[in-house]
Structures are given as structure tokens and as C-alpha cells.
């Protein structure tokens, strides 16, 4: 797909209609607002290849797990992201011919996603089978100003004829998922109504019983005048309401349909008040009208971009790529609702179950910390705090006791919903991603009060998990951690994965630090937490200390490198460069056992640990490990390249850093992995942001101070990024000659630029 | 279920009808003849809990695999054992009341399986809802003399009334499997016919298109006279044919239905000739009549028992147990058809897919070697020879090249049909079970010619697999084998499982031995095989030698034990005796990760290797390893105890040996694992035989000589077993005082008894 989409600084542009890549474009041009979102499906009917997708944040279905051989402890279900009722639909028929781009000659097709304002536009000229030509220009957005509102302006012009059009404008809850075990439907009708100009359907999900009320209100303008809606036909069938109306088409004169959508869920309204609330939302939206709604929406985007934009001078493709990543992240998660999280596909597809992976903590948190008010990142932390009881339940199922907390690998509501023993049960490092996120947040914001309010409880739970998960090796005279999967998922059930051991022991140290802080800062609260968690400080922390002191870390003294796990050196150590092209990607070409016993690394593992705890390692150690592991890394996870950009930047490997950057920044725009049709890689987009800010910009926080060590990739003239940091907004402009730091708002502060303190005013 | 069934030397006896255990009894009382078999389902209708099961050897359905997360290399299907058309059915209605034991008062119920003659008998008195009492006595067998024939004698007596009975006698191919992914049916009708006294249905399996023609012919006798069949109603519906006939019931007078079944499959007849052949089989069988057919059948059993019986004096439960095991094994596999094998449930249930596991080579082969003509065991070997091309295919799928052979873990026709990466891809030792079986066969029979005819080709393929599967560890300066699952399936993806490494290297040595033999014995054939396999002797055997010399074997010098795998000593080494009862069996109580990181062993692993290569280890080594590993072994595989009987016997641990023996001998009769309702544990039954002959009897073959080192468990007075050995039948009688060896047929030979040569005449 390289170069299929036009390069542009602020827009994604598709010119000409290629049905073969329509599903890819549907993913890329997706729009959302944190609460609802949708793929760039056409408003009018389309009988060609398409993946219909409308999504409502937090609404899922617990599908029965399909698994070959059941293991004790597996969760009963897999949380499916549901395709939600469709509010965008229009059917247009002219002289008994449907307007369906699969059945017309299509010219001048242009699809544009304006990232600056979050507007999806589409225009085309279609020749109907009988030769009548219509031109269409549609605009659509999901309001960032009101998460329950979407709006469409759909303009239709008869080019070479005058006639009548029959319009059917509807809400359809009779939708299916592409991914369902038995082709079953997940929605049941609860309520519906249709009147002139309006239609509402309340549908509930099976099993989970979420209610979603989807409404539409519309008006039609012809030659500048409102079309009378009194002579319409009301349509109703199961889970479906619509209006059918006939309008005059006069050659060359535009007919404009304004359709306002409202999507309300029982997560935000009492079920019995959903319909009333929906009516209110619809009436307000239509009263404001498309232009005013859009102005409000665009204003929110303008504000968002102020905080998070990155500019790149001298490389339009790179500029477009980074903005696309930021755009998608921003519309996926707005940080306003602490019950929500960042699904791997956001609002762009239904693939992968559940909404939350460790991606959030390990990859996304830094983006939201750096680009938004700190409450956004804080809500991500509180989300996990609220799941603590379920993490404790989850641990219990696996035999842990006394309040040990094992956070799920994939979840919707705190319960585990993934079923591969080697991941679900053994990729245990993810539970400490929650601990690291607390550190990351406090480190960046200075908000140590978070320990007191929420952090400590979570840390005690996680620390208890590690205390029970290690065992004493009489052979090594050390604590060991057996049977795990590290971040490199191309190794399963290994012993003493260094990353896991390091993170586990670090968590115990960090929990101790939290205790020390809370005891001093708020002794009463400490007593409260101790009582609530039944915490035996003396005994438990003594055990922590013992584990920290006697934890085993595999290493190779000869090479001076950390070992990814016990036995790693028994492998044949072959660089990726020696692999035959036909063997790649190995996850599509090799059987699992071959991948497992090979040295090839899916994504940063030892290097992930070094990245997270950079201060613990000197440059020589970083270099030795990078030089040892990176050549064996196949980067077959979208989460891999960003960590390598950052470490390569530290080591002055500028060319390598830029190569890794390219692998992440345009992953979806260029459909590198040939899978964007299923949705965009949302969580890894945060890695692109990190690549620029932490990689090229060299941003770190040390002792509460913002540090920058920027350089400019050779391919760029200059670049800039903004950072929200402790109440300030800073703009950092980097060129080959100099680095400018501008305080855009907030009080002056000292930062460290290239190792020297600089006062920014 | 302990003591539910009566103890008897030759019979399994159930007295009184307990519907709750009916499915268990259906399994235990199953009958078969190597070609066909069935659970002890009632002939008449039964609306209570039942698992209908009729099976035809070699007939299966390749069901689409259900698996959570697909891995490259997985086979597309899972070979399902199919419930086949039912030929035993009768419906009996008396004054509009069905004879259905779930709806009658049942008295004097007695179900007897006579193991001596392979006859299933059942008798009972049933009171119908209106108070009429009938008594029934049925007999049934699947002919060992003609594998396509079954026969029923069903006698019905009205006890307290005279009336009429409506009989419906049928063949029903409209059957279901308990285990189907979507409750679908697997049989389609091809042909049917019904005439007076006869009915035939040909059904074909979906996808595999096996044709099975199932026929019945019957006659009815009332008061010693044949009932006229001219006034019957013919019944036909989809996949079903039957006759409905009304018979007079006169108080106290027996009505006898003789029903002859014929089951023919397209594996043994051209499809277009199946019906004709079926008619012939039916006519012959009914012409012979029940008694003559039975006499022929019983004669075959008498002959079989002559070769394989074990007597135990002083312990009826043990006697019954061992005979039950021998009976089931003998009726599961007769050794006449080299395309067949020993399914884990035989003809007793449909659980587990496929028919063939490494159980055949590792556990069953010694039984057939010891108890039957050597061609029976040879056919088991030829079965694998015929699958060699598919084993090579299977290896290719996993990235192996140049004729490497990787035998499947589960198969029906040579193709792998199991889908768990840790087993399918990693439990690689099973491919050398095929090599070991060749050694076992030649060692026992002296038939070295097998190398020439079939063995060498197989060994070259397997040797090539190992050559490619090892890798050089620069760290250890040895060859290592990474990422495997050993016989102890409670460890997955481990490195250097000792059993696997040992077996792999041994295979290379054995393949060399085969080459040396064939080159000398038949140079022409050797050249032929070399050409066919594209064998580069010099290069390939040099590599074998190198691997044999430099193979790595994990061990613990301190304890003087072999290590099950790298890193085993990092575990917490806890004896099973320390486990809380509520934690057992761990495979039902613990999550998989917990099992994996524990030290607990499912079944013999290091000890399996020591058992297979006993001569390679001195008694002290055996003792140290037994004392180290057995206490950590939970024996949660039915294949575990027998190996421990044998090694415990060697070590003089007589009490332990007897305990292990009890765990294996009455596993199904006492439903120890609470799972016999799904079928009996057929393959592990061979372990019971080994326990007696190799364990208590101390039977080994050394330098072509039969060695015996027998002892008598304290709980027994004496015991005896027969051995077919190189053309002789020997009977060995062991008591506490002495061991008698009697040559029942064949020429005199020298054996080694308790280390001394003895001439047996």
C-alpha cells in the first residue's frame, strides 16, 4: 500500500476508488471520540467488500471461549468487542436503482480525513446503470465536544437529469460481528420508535445486558429550503427503524441530508431513562445544527493538538505518520472516564477481545502523560485500582492467597478473558506493568499523593503476588522465578526470564518505597490501608527484602551481557540478517516449536527492561546488550521498534534509530503488515510518539526534572513537540543547529538540556 | 465403584440394576473382535442415561479442529472415533407399553461378561406399568471367528400374562456422536433395503467417505417353532430399516429372537460389492445359527487364552483384574490387519481422537509379543512402516528436510491429528518409540530380517529427524535438544529432557546397527534402500557418530542422579506425600502453570528411560533415581504405575510394587479415576500384563535368551503366565517356593532362570 494514500501534513487522502483496499481505508479513516467511534463505512449502501464497524466504549459480549484443550484456571469467556447499532445509514434509490458504489461507475472519488478537525469527508461522482449521474459530498464526525453525538452532512446533486430520489434514513441494530463463533447475533431489541424525522432503537447485548440507545434525527434541504417531512413512510422491523421519503431531484441542484446520531449507553444513564436522554441529545444536536456542532468539535481538536502536536520539517510522510498516530490515540481515549481504556484496535476494528492489555501501561501511558492533563493518565491508573479486587480473584483462581494481585493479560472489566496457558498464566510480568505505571506517573507528575490514595494498595497486592510466585532454589542459593513468558512471546515457559525477575524484585523495592512515603505522609491512611489489606508489615516486608537481596539474575560474564533467560546460550545464536527472506515473518512461516527453540526475539525483552530502568545501567552495558540482542530481534510485534529507537538514540546509532522509527510511524498508513483491514494498531501508536519524544528528543525525568538530549535525524530539517509537564506546556523545537524550548503556558521552570540546567521562562 | 462388580475368576458380574452406573457398566462389559465392537448398550430401548457406542475399526471422521489460537503447522483436523450404525436394536411393545428399563420395575438384573468365551449375557425381570411381568435373557457376542459378524439371542418370557408383543427389529445408521463440535451427524445414507427378516443400510461418513454396510437378519422362535415372518410391516426411514412383527406371548412360554448382525466396511470390500457381501455374510451366519457361530467364536477365544492367560492363585480380585485387561486387549487388536492399531478406548468409547498413540509401541507391543504369534507384533511395526511417507510429510510441515521422519502423536492414517503445540510439536520422543519398537521386536523374536525388509528405512528417517532436531551448544560444547516435552507431560517446552536426549542418541546408534546388519545380510537390498532414501552413508553416519559422542545429558553429581531436564533442581523438591488431599489430583485442582513449575511428575520420565534401557544402568543408579523421582510422581497417567512395578521389583521394593500393581490392574473395574463411563483405558491395560510378566516375573531378553527372575507378591499364593517365545509356548508357574517352567509347545530351549541357565524341554 505504500504511497496509495497521498502525503499531506494534516490530512489522509485517498484519491480514486479501489474496492480492493476499501477495508484498509475503512480502518485508516475511522473516526471516534473516546465514547463511540466507527470505521469509515459508507453512509449509503455498499454491496462490495466492507467490514461494518460501529463501536461503543465499554460495551462487550462475553463469548464462550473456544479452546482445544481446557486447562484449569482458564476464564470461561472471551470479551468480544461488539459491532454496535449503525446510525450512519442512508439508502438512496433513483428510478429504482440503488446508489451503491459497487454497482456504479465511480469517478472523482476522494476520501479525506482531516486530522486537524477530526472530519471525514468523501466526494465522488457515480453513474447509475441507466446513465444518470449523481455527485455526492459527505462530511461526518463524532463529536469530541459531546461524546454521544455524531453528525453527517450528505449532499447529493443530480448532474445530468431531474427525477425523484427515494431516501431511506435509518438506525439499524440488527448488526453482526465478523468474529463470532457460530454466526450468532449479539443484540436484542428492547425498544424502538419512529416518527417523522426521528428514529430510536434501544438494543441490549446478550448476557452482559448493556443497553445502547441509538437515535437519529434528520432534516433535508433542497435548494436552500427544508423539505417537508410530513409525507414520509415509517419503517419498522426487528431492531430497526427508518423513514422513507421521496425528494425531488432537479438537475444541478444540491439536496442535503443532515443526519444527527445519538449513541447512549447504560454505562452512563439509567436504563429506564435512556430513551428520554436520547431524545434530548437528538433535539439539542439538531437544534444546534451541523455547522455549530462541527465548530464545537473542531475547537476541542484544536485544543487537543495544542497539547500533543509534533511537527516534522522536511519529511511530509513522517509528519503525516506521526500526526496520524497522535490523532488515533487522542480519539480513542480522552481520559475523561476512568472506566475506559485503550483497546488494541480502538474504534477501528473488532479484532482481539477485551479492551485492555499491558500495552496501556507500558506504551500508552507516557503519551497521555506527555500530551494531556495529568488527570488523563491518572484515570488510567485508577482504572487498574478499581480492578484490584478482580486481580486478587484472578490470582486466587491460580492458587495464590492472602490478597496477592495478578492483573489480567486481557480484560474488559478486570476479569481475565484470554486463554493461552503460556500467556494467561505465565506472562506474569504484566502484573508489574501496573506498578511501573504508578512509578512512571509519579515520576513525571510529582504527584506522590497517588501512593496514598490508590497506589499503595495496588502495590501491596502485586508485591504479594511476587512473594508467592518466586521460589527458593537450593541449587542456586537464590530466589528464582520458574515457568514464565517474558515480553518476548517467542519464548514460553522459560525459567528466570531476566526481565520478569528484575521487574518482580523492583516491584518489591518500589512497594517498600510507597510504604515509607505513606507512613510519613499520612499515618492514618496507612493504618487504614494496612487494616483493609490485612498487611503484616514487619513480616511481609522482611520477606520482600530477602527476595530483593537474593534474587537470581541470569547473565553471561564472558560477553558481559544479561541473559534473557536460563539456557539462552544453548541456542544457536544467529542474526536475523542470516534468515532467508522466505522464512519471514517467522510467525507466519515457522511452526511454534521452531520459533521457540530459535534465538529469534519477537520484541524487546532484556532491552525492554533496560529501557524501563535506564538509570540502572551504564552506557557500556546498554551497548553490549543492544549489540547482542537487537541483531536477533525480528520485531514481529508492533510494540518492538519504539523501544529500539529510544535505545539506539542513546547509543548514537542514529541511522538504526531512524530505520526503527519508520517501521512504527507509518505501520497502518502503508499497511506494512498487510493486516490494517482488520483495524489499526492503536496501542503501538503511542510508541511512535515515544520514539520522537524519548528517542530523538531524549526526554527523561530525573529527580523530578525534565531532561532533554535531542538530536535531529539526518532525514529531517527540524522537528518540534509539545509536552505538558507539571502544569506547564512546553514547546521544544529541535533542529540540527539548536534546540529551542518555549514555555507556552504555566510558570517558569528549570529543565536539563543536554546535561545543563536551563531556566525556561 | 469398588466392589460394585462381583469378584470372579473368569466373569465380570453386575447384580442388580443401578442406572447411575449404567454408563460405567456399558464400558466395562463392551465386546469386540478387532474389526468391530460395541459398548454394552441394551438391545431394547432405554430412555435412561446411556452412551450409545458401536465402532468399526479404521472408520473415522476428520473433524475441523477447534483450537483457541492457531499455530503454524497444526493439522487441519482431529480424527474422531465415530459411533457407527447400530445393528443390535430391538423395540418391544406389549399392550402399548414399551419395554424400557428406565420405565419398568426391574428385578433380578444380572449382567455377565464371560471373558473365557467373550459372551455378554443379561437377564432381568421387568414389571411393565400395567403390572405385566416379563423376563428377559439375552446373549450377545461379536464373533472372533468372523470379524464381520455379531449375534444376539434374545429370549422373552411373559411371566404372569398372555398377550401379544409388537417387535421392531432394525438397523439404525441415524446415530450421533456424543463428542461433536456442532451436534452434527457424521453419516449419510447411501443405500438401504428391507425385506421380511432382513434389513441392510449402507451409510457413508462425511468427508472421509468410508462406506459401512450394516445388515441384520433374524428369526423368531416361539415354543420351539419358527414364527412366520410373512406378515410383517417393513419400516424404512432415512438411514434406517426395520421389520415390525406381532408375536403371540403365552404365559410362561419363551419367545426367542435370534438376530444376526453383519458389519462390512469399504476398507475391506469394494464399495459396489458391499451389499452383496453383506447379504452373503448374513445368509451364512443365519444358516449356521447362533449356537454354531458361538461355538466357533468360543473356540477362537479358547485358543487365544492358551497363549495369553495369567492365573493368580489366592487373590480373586487380582485374577479377575488381570484377565479383564488381557480380555480387552485381545478383543481390541487381533493383529490380523496391519492397517489397524490399538485405540486408547478400543471399542469401549469415543473419547480421544485417532486410533494410535505412542502407547502402542511403548506399552502394548510387549503384550502382543509375549502372548501371540510374532506376526501380530510385526503387523504393528508394519503399520508404522506404511506411515513413513506421512511421517516425512509431517516433519516437512515443521521445517525438517531431506526425509526426516516425525511420527505423529495421534493418528488414524499416519497424519498428525492432535493440536497442542506442547504435545504435537514438542513431545518428540514419540518418534523414537517407533525405533524402540523395532529393537524390542527383534530382541524378542530374533527376526533381524525385519531390519532388511522394513526397519532400516524407518530408522534412517527417524535418525535424520534427530540429526536436524539437535543443535550445537557453544556454551556447553555439546549437542543439546531444546524445547521439548518428555513423557512427563507436566513439563512443557523444557531443554534437554534426559529421556529425549538419551532416546535420540540411542536411535542414532541403533540406526547404525541396522545399517551394519543390512549391509552384511543383503547388500543389494541395502543399495536399494540407500537409493530410495537418497542416503549418504558416509556423511550422515559421521554426523550421527558425532552427535552420539557429544550429546549432553543433564545430571546431578551430588545426588548421583540423572536430571529430568535442565533446571530441574531449581524447583522446590517436595514429595507427593506432602501434598494436601484437596490438591489432588493436581491436574483437576491446579492451574497449568502451577503444575509446570512444580516438581510433580505425571508419569515415569527418567524412570521410563531407565526401564527401556535397563541394561545400561547398574542397580545403584536405578535405586538412586527411583528413590529420587518416584516420591515426586503423582501417577496421574494410567501409563505410570506399570513402569514403577517393574523397577520396584528389580529393587526388591515388593510392597511398593504390589501397590503400583493394584493401581493398574483394576483401574476400570473399580472405576478408580471416575472416568470409565467414557470408555476403558485400553492401552494402559498392557501395562498390567507387563507388571506381572516383567515386574513380578522379572522377564527380560538378554543376548537372545529369555531371562526370568520371578518372585511372588506376599498377597498371592502363586501365579502363572504363558509366553510365546520364538516358536515355543512356555508356561511359567511361580510360587513362593519354586518356579516351574513348562514347554507347552515347540522345541526345547535354554532360558535363564534367576541367573542360571535352564534347559526347558
Short mmCIF file of N, CA and C in Angstrom, two decimals, chain B residues 118-178:
data_model
loop_
_atom_site.label_atom_id
_atom_site.label_comp_id
_atom_site.label_asym_id
_atom_site.label_seq_id
_atom_site.Cartn_x
_atom_site.Cartn_y
_atom_site.Cartn_z
N UNK B 118 -15.99 -64.68 25.67
CA UNK B 118 -16.36 -63.41 25.04
C UNK B 118 -17.85 -63.28 24.83
N UNK B 119 -18.61 -63.67 25.84
CA UNK B 119 -20.08 -63.63 25.73
C UNK B 119 -20.64 -62.63 26.73
N UNK B 120 -21.50 -61.76 26.22
CA UNK B 120 -22.20 -60.81 27.09
C UNK B 120 -23.61 -61.33 27.32
N UNK B 121 -23.95 -61.56 28.58
CA UNK B 121 -25.29 -62.04 28.90
C UNK B 121 -25.99 -61.04 29.80
N UNK B 122 -27.30 -61.02 29.67
CA UNK B 122 -28.06 -60.13 30.55
C UNK B 122 -29.40 -60.80 30.83
N UNK B 123 -29.82 -60.75 32.06
CA UNK B 123 -31.14 -61.28 32.39
C UNK B 123 -31.79 -60.40 33.43
N UNK B 124 -33.10 -60.31 33.35
CA UNK B 124 -33.83 -59.48 34.31
C UNK B 124 -35.31 -59.81 34.23
N UNK B 125 -36.00 -59.35 35.22
CA UNK B 125 -37.46 -59.42 35.20
C UNK B 125 -37.94 -57.98 35.27
N UNK B 126 -38.87 -57.63 34.37
CA UNK B 126 -39.35 -56.25 34.34
C UNK B 126 -40.86 -56.23 34.50
N UNK B 127 -41.31 -55.35 35.38
CA UNK B 127 -42.75 -55.18 35.54
C UNK B 127 -43.17 -53.94 34.78
N UNK B 128 -44.03 -54.13 33.80
CA UNK B 128 -44.48 -53.01 32.97
C UNK B 128 -45.46 -52.16 33.79
N UNK B 129 -45.68 -50.93 33.35
CA UNK B 129 -46.57 -50.05 34.11
C UNK B 129 -47.92 -50.68 34.45
N UNK B 130 -48.46 -51.54 33.56
CA UNK B 130 -49.77 -52.13 33.86
C UNK B 130 -49.66 -53.41 34.68
N UNK B 131 -48.48 -53.72 35.16
CA UNK B 131 -48.34 -54.87 36.06
C UNK B 131 -47.91 -56.15 35.36
N UNK B 132 -47.90 -56.15 34.04
CA UNK B 132 -47.43 -57.35 33.34
C UNK B 132 -45.94 -57.52 33.59
N UNK B 133 -45.58 -58.75 33.82
CA UNK B 133 -44.17 -59.05 34.11
C UNK B 133 -43.59 -59.87 32.97
N UNK B 134 -42.42 -59.41 32.49
CA UNK B 134 -41.70 -60.22 31.50
C UNK B 134 -40.32 -60.53 32.04
N UNK B 135 -39.82 -61.68 31.65
CA UNK B 135 -38.42 -61.92 31.99
C UNK B 135 -37.65 -62.02 30.68
N UNK B 136 -36.44 -61.56 30.72
CA UNK B 136 -35.61 -61.49 29.51
C UNK B 136 -34.26 -62.13 29.81
N UNK B 137 -33.75 -62.82 28.84
CA UNK B 137 -32.40 -63.35 28.94
C UNK B 137 -31.75 -63.17 27.57
N UNK B 138 -30.76 -62.29 27.52
CA UNK B 138 -30.13 -62.05 26.22
C UNK B 138 -28.67 -62.47 26.26
N UNK B 139 -28.20 -62.90 25.11
CA UNK B 139 -26.77 -63.24 24.95
C UNK B 139 -26.29 -62.55 23.69
N UNK B 140 -25.06 -62.12 23.71
CA UNK B 140 -24.56 -61.39 22.54
C UNK B 140 -23.06 -61.58 22.41
N UNK B 141 -22.58 -61.65 21.22
CA UNK B 141 -21.12 -61.67 21.01
C UNK B 141 -20.78 -61.09 19.64
N UNK B 142 -19.58 -60.63 19.53
CA UNK B 142 -19.02 -60.22 18.24
C UNK B 142 -18.01 -61.30 17.89
N UNK B 143 -18.23 -61.94 16.79
CA UNK B 143 -17.50 -63.18 16.51
C UNK B 143 -16.00 -62.97 16.31
N UNK B 144 -15.22 -63.66 17.11
CA UNK B 144 -13.78 -63.65 16.90
C UNK B 144 -13.41 -64.53 15.70
N UNK B 145 -14.34 -65.36 15.28
CA UNK B 145 -14.07 -66.25 14.14
C UNK B 145 -14.35 -65.55 12.80
N UNK B 146 -15.26 -64.62 12.84
CA UNK B 146 -15.55 -63.83 11.63
C UNK B 146 -15.80 -62.39 12.06
N UNK B 147 -14.84 -61.55 11.78
CA UNK B 147 -14.86 -60.18 12.31
C UNK B 147 -16.00 -59.33 11.80
N UNK B 148 -16.77 -59.82 10.87
CA UNK B 148 -17.88 -59.03 10.34
C UNK B 148 -19.23 -59.46 10.90
N UNK B 149 -19.19 -60.37 11.85
CA UNK B 149 -20.44 -60.97 12.34
C UNK B 149 -20.65 -60.76 13.83
N UNK B 150 -21.89 -60.43 14.15
CA UNK B 150 -22.30 -60.43 15.55
C UNK B 150 -23.60 -61.19 15.66
N UNK B 151 -23.90 -61.64 16.86
CA UNK B 151 -25.14 -62.41 17.01
C UNK B 151 -25.76 -62.15 18.38
N UNK B 152 -27.08 -62.20 18.37
CA UNK B 152 -27.84 -61.98 19.59
C UNK B 152 -28.86 -63.11 19.74
N UNK B 153 -28.99 -63.59 20.94
CA UNK B 153 -30.11 -64.48 21.28
C UNK B 153 -30.88 -63.76 22.37
N UNK B 154 -32.09 -63.36 22.05
CA UNK B 154 -32.85 -62.53 22.97
C UNK B 154 -34.13 -63.29 23.32
N UNK B 155 -34.22 -63.78 24.55
CA UNK B 155 -35.36 -64.61 24.95
C UNK B 155 -36.28 -63.84 25.89
N UNK B 156 -37.53 -63.84 25.55
CA UNK B 156 -38.52 -63.05 26.28
C UNK B 156 -39.61 -64.00 26.77
N UNK B 157 -39.91 -63.91 28.05
CA UNK B 157 -40.95 -64.79 28.60
C UNK B 157 -42.00 -63.96 29.35
N UNK B 158 -43.27 -64.09 28.96
CA UNK B 158 -44.31 -63.43 29.74
C UNK B 158 -44.54 -64.24 31.01
N UNK B 159 -44.38 -63.59 32.12
CA UNK B 159 -44.40 -64.33 33.38
C UNK B 159 -45.81 -64.53 33.91
N UNK B 160 -46.60 -63.45 33.85
CA UNK B 160 -47.90 -63.51 34.53
C UNK B 160 -49.06 -63.14 33.59
N UNK B 161 -48.87 -63.34 32.30
CA UNK B 161 -49.95 -62.92 31.38
C UNK B 161 -49.75 -63.59 30.02
N UNK B 162 -50.77 -63.50 29.24
CA UNK B 162 -50.67 -63.85 27.82
C UNK B 162 -51.21 -62.66 27.05
N UNK B 163 -50.51 -62.34 25.97
CA UNK B 163 -50.94 -61.20 25.17
C UNK B 163 -50.17 -61.23 23.86
N UNK B 164 -50.03 -60.09 23.25
CA UNK B 164 -49.22 -60.02 22.05
C UNK B 164 -48.10 -59.00 22.26
N UNK B 165 -46.99 -59.23 21.58
CA UNK B 165 -45.91 -58.23 21.62
C UNK B 165 -45.68 -57.71 20.20
N UNK B 166 -45.47 -56.43 20.11
CA UNK B 166 -45.06 -55.87 18.81
C UNK B 166 -43.55 -55.68 18.87
N UNK B 167 -42.88 -56.35 17.95
CA UNK B 167 -41.41 -56.26 17.93
C UNK B 167 -40.99 -55.42 16.73
N UNK B 168 -40.04 -54.56 16.97
CA UNK B 168 -39.45 -53.83 15.86
C UNK B 168 -37.97 -54.15 15.89
N UNK B 169 -37.52 -54.73 14.80
CA UNK B 169 -36.13 -55.24 14.75
C UNK B 169 -35.46 -54.48 13.62
N UNK B 170 -34.34 -53.82 13.94
CA UNK B 170 -33.90 -52.81 12.97
C UNK B 170 -32.38 -52.65 12.91
N UNK B 171 -31.99 -51.93 11.87
CA UNK B 171 -30.62 -51.39 11.74
C UNK B 171 -30.78 -49.88 11.66
N UNK B 172 -30.03 -49.16 12.47
CA UNK B 172 -30.19 -47.71 12.50
C UNK B 172 -28.84 -47.03 12.28
N UNK B 173 -28.72 -46.33 11.14
CA UNK B 173 -27.48 -45.59 10.86
C UNK B 173 -27.65 -44.11 11.18
N UNK B 174 -28.78 -43.77 11.74
CA UNK B 174 -29.02 -42.35 12.07
C UNK B 174 -28.55 -42.09 13.50
N UNK B 175 -27.26 -42.28 13.69
CA UNK B 175 -26.70 -42.21 15.05
C UNK B 175 -25.87 -40.94 15.21
N UNK B 176 -25.65 -40.54 16.44
CA UNK B 176 -24.86 -39.34 16.72
C UNK B 176 -23.64 -39.70 17.56
N UNK B 177 -22.68 -38.82 17.54
CA UNK B 177 -21.56 -38.92 18.48
C UNK B 177 -21.86 -38.04 19.68
N UNK B 178 -21.40 -38.48 20.83
CA UNK B 178 -21.51 -37.60 21.99
C UNK B 178 -20.61 -36.40 21.76
#
